[in-house]
PDB file of C-alpha atoms in Angstrom:
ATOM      1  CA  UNK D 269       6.735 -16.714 -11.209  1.00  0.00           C
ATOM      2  CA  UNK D 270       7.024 -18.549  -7.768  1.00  0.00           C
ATOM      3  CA  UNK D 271       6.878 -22.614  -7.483  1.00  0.00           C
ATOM      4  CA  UNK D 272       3.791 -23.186  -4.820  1.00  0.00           C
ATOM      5  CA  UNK D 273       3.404 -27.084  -4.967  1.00  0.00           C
ATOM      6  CA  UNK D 274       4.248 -30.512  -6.908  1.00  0.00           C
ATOM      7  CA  UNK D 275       1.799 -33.428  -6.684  1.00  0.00           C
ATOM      8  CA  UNK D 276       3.548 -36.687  -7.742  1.00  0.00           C
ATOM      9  CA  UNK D 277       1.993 -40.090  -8.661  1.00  0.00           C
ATOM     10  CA  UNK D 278       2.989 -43.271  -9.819  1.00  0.00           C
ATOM     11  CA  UNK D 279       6.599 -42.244  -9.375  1.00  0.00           C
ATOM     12  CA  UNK D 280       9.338 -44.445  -7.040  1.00  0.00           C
ATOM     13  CA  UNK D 281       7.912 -45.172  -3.704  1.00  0.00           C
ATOM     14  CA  UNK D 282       5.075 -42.396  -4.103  1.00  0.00           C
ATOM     15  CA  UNK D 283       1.775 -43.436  -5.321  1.00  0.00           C
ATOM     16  CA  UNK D 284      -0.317 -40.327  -4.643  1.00  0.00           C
ATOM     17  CA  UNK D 285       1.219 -37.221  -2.813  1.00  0.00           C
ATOM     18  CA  UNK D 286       1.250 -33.334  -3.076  1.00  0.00           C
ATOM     19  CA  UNK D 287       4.165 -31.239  -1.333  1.00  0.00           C
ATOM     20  CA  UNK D 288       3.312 -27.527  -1.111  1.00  0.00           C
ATOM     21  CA  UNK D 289       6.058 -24.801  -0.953  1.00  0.00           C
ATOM     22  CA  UNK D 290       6.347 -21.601   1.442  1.00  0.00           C
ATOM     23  CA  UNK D 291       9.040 -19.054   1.517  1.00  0.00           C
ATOM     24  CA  UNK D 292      11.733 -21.471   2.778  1.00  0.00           C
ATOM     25  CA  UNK D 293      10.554 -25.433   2.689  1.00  0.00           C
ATOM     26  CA  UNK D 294      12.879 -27.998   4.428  1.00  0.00           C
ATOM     27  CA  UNK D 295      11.891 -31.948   3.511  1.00  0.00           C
ATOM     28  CA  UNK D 296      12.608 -33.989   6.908  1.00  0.00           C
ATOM     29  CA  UNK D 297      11.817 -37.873   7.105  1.00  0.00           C
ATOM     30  CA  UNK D 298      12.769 -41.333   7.711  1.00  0.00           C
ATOM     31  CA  UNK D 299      14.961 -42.744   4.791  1.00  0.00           C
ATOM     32  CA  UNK D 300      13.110 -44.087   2.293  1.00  0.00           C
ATOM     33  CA  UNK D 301      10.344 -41.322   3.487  1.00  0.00           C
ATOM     34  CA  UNK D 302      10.326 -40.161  -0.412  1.00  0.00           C
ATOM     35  CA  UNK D 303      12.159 -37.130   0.107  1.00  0.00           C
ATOM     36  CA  UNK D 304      14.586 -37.520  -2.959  1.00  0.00           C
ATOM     37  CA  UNK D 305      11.516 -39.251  -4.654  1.00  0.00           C
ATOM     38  CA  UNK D 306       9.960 -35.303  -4.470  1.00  0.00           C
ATOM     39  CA  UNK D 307      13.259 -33.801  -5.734  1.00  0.00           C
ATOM     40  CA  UNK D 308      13.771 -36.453  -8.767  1.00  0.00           C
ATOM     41  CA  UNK D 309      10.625 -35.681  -9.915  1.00  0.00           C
ATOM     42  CA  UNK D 310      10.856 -31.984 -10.017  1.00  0.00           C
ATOM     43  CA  UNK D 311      14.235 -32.500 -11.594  1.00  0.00           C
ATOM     44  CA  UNK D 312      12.289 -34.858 -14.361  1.00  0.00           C
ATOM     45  CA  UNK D 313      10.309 -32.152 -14.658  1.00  0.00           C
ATOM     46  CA  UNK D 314      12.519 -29.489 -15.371  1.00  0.00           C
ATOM     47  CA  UNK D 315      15.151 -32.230 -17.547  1.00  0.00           C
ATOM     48  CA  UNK D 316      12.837 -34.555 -19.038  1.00  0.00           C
ATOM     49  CA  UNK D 317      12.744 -37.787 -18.198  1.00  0.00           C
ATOM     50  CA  UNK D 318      15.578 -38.820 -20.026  1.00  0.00           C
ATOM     51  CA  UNK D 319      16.795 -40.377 -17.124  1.00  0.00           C
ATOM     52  CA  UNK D 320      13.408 -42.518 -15.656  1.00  0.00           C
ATOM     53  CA  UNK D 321      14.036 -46.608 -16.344  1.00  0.00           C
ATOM     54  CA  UNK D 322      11.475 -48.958 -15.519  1.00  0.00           C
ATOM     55  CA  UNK D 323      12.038 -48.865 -12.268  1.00  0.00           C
ATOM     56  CA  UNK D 324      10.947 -45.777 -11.348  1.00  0.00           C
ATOM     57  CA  UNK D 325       7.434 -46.152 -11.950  1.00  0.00           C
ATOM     58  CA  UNK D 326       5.483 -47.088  -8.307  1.00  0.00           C
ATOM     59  CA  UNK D 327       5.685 -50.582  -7.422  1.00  0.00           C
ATOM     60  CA  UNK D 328       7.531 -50.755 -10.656  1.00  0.00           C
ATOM     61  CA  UNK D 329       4.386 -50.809 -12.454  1.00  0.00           C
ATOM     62  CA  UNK D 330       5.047 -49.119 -15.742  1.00  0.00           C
ATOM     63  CA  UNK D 331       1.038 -49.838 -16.971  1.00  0.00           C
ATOM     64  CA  UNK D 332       0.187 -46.677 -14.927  1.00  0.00           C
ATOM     65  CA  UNK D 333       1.614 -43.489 -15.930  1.00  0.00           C
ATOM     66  CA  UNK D 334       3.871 -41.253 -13.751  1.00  0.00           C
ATOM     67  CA  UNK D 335       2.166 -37.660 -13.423  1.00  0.00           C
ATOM     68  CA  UNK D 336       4.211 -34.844 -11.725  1.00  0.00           C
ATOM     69  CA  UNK D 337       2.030 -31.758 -11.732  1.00  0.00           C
ATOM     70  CA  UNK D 338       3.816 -28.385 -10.695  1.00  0.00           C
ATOM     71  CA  UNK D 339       2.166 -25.686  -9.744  1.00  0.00           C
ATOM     72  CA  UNK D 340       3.276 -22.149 -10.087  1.00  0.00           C
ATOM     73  CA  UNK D 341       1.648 -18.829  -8.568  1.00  0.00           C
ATOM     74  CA  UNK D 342       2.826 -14.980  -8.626  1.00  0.00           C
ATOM     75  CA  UNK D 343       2.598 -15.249 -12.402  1.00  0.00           C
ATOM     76  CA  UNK D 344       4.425 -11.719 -13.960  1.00  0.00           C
ATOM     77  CA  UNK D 345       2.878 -10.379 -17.082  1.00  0.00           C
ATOM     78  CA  UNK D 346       4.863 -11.800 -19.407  1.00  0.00           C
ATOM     79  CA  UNK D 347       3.608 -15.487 -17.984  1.00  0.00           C
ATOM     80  CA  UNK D 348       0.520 -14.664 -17.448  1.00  0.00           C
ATOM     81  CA  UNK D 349       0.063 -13.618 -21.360  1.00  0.00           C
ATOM     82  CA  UNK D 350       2.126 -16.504 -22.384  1.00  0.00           C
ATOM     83  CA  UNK D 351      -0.421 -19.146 -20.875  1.00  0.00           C
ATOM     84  CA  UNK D 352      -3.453 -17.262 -20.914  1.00  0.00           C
ATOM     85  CA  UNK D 353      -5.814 -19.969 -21.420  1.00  0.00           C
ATOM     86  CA  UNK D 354      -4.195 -22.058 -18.635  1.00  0.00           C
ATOM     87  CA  UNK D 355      -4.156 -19.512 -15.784  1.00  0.00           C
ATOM     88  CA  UNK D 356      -6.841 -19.740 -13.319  1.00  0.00           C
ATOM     89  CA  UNK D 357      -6.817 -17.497 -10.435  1.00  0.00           C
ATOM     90  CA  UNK D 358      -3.176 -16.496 -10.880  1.00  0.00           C
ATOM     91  CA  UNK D 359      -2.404 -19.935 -10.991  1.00  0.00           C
ATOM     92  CA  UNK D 360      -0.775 -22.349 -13.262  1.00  0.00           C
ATOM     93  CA  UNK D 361      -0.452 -25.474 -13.362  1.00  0.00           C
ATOM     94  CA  UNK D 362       1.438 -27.759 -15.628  1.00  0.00           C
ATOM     95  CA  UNK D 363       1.872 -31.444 -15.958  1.00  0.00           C
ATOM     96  CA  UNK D 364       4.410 -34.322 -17.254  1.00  0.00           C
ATOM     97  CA  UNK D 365       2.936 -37.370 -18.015  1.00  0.00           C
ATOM     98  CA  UNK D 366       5.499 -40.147 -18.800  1.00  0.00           C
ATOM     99  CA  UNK D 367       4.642 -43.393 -20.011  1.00  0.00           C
ATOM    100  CA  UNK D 368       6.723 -46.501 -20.314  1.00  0.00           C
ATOM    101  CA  UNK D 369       7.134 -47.415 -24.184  1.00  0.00           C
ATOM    102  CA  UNK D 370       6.709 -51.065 -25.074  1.00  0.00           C
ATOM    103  CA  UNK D 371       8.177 -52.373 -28.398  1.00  0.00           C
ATOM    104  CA  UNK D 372       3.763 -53.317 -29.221  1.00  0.00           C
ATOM    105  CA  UNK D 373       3.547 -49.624 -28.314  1.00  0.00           C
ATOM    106  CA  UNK D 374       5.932 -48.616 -30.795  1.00  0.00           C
ATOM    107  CA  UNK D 375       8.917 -48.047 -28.293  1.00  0.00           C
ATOM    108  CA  UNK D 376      11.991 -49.961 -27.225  1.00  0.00           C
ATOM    109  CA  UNK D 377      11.092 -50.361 -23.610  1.00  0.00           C
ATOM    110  CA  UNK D 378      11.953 -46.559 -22.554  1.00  0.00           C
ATOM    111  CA  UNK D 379      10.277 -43.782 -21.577  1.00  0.00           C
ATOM    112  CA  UNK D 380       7.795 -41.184 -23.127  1.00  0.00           C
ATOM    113  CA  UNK D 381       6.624 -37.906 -22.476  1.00  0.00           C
ATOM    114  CA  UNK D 382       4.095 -35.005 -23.041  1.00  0.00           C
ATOM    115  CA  UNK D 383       3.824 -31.784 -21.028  1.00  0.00           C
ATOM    116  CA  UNK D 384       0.113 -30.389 -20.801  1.00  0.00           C
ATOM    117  CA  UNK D 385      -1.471 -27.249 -19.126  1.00  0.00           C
ATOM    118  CA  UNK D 386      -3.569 -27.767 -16.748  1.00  0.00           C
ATOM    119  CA  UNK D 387      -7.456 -26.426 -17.652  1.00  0.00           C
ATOM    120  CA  UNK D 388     -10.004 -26.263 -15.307  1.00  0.00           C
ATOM    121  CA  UNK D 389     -13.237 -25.819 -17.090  1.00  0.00           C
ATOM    122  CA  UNK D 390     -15.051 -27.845 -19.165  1.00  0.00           C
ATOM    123  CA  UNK D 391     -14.107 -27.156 -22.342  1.00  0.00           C
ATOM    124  CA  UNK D 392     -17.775 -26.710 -23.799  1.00  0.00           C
ATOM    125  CA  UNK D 393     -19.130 -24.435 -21.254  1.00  0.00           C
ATOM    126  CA  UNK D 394     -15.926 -21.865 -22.707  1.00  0.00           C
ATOM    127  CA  UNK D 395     -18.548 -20.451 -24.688  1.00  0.00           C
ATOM    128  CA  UNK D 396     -21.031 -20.334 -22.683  1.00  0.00           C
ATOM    129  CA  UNK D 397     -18.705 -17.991 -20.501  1.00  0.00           C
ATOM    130  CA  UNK D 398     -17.689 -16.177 -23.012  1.00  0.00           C
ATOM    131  CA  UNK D 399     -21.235 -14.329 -23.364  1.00  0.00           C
ATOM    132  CA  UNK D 400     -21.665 -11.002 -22.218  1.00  0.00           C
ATOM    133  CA  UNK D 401     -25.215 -10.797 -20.608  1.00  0.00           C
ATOM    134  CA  UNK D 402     -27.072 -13.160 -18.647  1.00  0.00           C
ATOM    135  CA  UNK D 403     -29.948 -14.238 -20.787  1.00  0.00           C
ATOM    136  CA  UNK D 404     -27.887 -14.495 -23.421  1.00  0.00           C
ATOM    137  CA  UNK D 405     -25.592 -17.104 -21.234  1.00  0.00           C
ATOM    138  CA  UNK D 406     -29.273 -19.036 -20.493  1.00  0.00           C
ATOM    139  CA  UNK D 407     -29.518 -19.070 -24.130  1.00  0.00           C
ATOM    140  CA  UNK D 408     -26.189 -20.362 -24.988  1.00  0.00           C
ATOM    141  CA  UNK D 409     -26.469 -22.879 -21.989  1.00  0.00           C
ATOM    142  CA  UNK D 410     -30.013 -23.981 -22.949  1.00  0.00           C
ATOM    143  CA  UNK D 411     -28.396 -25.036 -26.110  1.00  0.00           C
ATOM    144  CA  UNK D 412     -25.614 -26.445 -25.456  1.00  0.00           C
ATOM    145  CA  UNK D 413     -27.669 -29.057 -23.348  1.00  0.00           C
ATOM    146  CA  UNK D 414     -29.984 -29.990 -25.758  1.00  0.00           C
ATOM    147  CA  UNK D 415     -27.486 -29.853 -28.215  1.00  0.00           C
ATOM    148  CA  UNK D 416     -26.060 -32.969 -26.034  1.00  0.00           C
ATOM    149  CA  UNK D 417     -28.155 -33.903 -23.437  1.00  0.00           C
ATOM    150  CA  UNK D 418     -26.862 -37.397 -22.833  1.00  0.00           C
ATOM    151  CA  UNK D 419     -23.356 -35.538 -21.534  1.00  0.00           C
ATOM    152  CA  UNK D 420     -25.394 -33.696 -18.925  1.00  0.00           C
ATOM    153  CA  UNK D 421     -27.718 -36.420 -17.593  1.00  0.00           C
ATOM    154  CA  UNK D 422     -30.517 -34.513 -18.533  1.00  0.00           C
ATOM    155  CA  UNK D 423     -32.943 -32.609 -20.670  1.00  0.00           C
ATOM    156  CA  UNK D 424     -33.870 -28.826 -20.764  1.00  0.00           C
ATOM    157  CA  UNK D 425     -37.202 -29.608 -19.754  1.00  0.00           C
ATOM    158  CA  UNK D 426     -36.351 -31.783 -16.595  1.00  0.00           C
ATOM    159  CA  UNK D 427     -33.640 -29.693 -14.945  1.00  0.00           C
ATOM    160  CA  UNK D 428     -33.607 -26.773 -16.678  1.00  0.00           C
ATOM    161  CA  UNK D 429     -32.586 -23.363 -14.909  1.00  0.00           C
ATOM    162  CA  UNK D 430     -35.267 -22.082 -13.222  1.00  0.00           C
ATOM    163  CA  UNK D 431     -33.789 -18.832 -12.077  1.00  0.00           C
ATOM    164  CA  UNK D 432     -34.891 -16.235 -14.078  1.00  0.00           C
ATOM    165  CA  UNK D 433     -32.450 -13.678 -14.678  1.00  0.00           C
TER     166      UNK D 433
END
């Protein structure tokens, strides 16, 4: 398994940024740039976030949570079976989420966490995809939009698929 990127947000002087790795990546910049904002966070990452105080949240607002979302790539077999249902494309991505625990949320002003895969599919559609055949993924799809057609914006009748297969 090979690290490929880290997007960070809400986290020390980085609102909204994505650093993507090669063979060999060097981080040059100004002070202050956010160069040890990138490595704290993949350190959070891999630690916890034991460590993260109010401060560390961007403009130390602690109402928006700090994401850092790592992305991994060159998945072995033992990986790959191990998060099955997150791996798209040979890729996987996980995220922390930390929040900043308020004694009305049922903290004592620190920090909380939860790690979460990263799927990209709706998770409805899963069984539409799941069907073998093609008119039997119409069929599937033609009811799972009139089962809710207020989620799709329409009705079988006014944008229904057309393509017959």
């Amino acid at each position: 398994m090979r690290l490929l990127g880290i997007e960070v947000r809400h986290f020390r002087c980085i609102k909204n940024e994505r650093l993507e790795f090669g063979d060999l990546t060097t981080l040059v910049g100004a002070n202050g740039a956010g160069k040890s904002a990138f490595l704290r966070a993949l350190n959070h990452f891999y630690e916890g976030p034991g460590g993260i105080s109010r401060e560390d949240f961007y403009n130390r607002d602690a109402t928006k949570p700090i994401e850092i979302t790592v992305t991994y790539g060159a998945l072995g077999d033992e990986e790959r079976e191990a998060f099955n249902k997150y791996v798209d494309d040979d890729v996987l991505k996980v995220v922390l989420r930390v929040t900043w625990l308020t004694p009305e949320d049922g903290g004592e002003g620190s920090a909380g966490s939860s790690y979460h895969g990263w799927i990209r599919q709706h998770k409805p559609f899963q069984d539409v995809r799941a069907v073998a055949t093609a008119p039997d993924r119409v069929a599937a799809l033609r009811n799972l939009v009139e089962d809710k057609p207020e989620l799709y914006g329409f009705t079988p009748e006014s944008a229904w698929i057309r393509a017959q297969v």
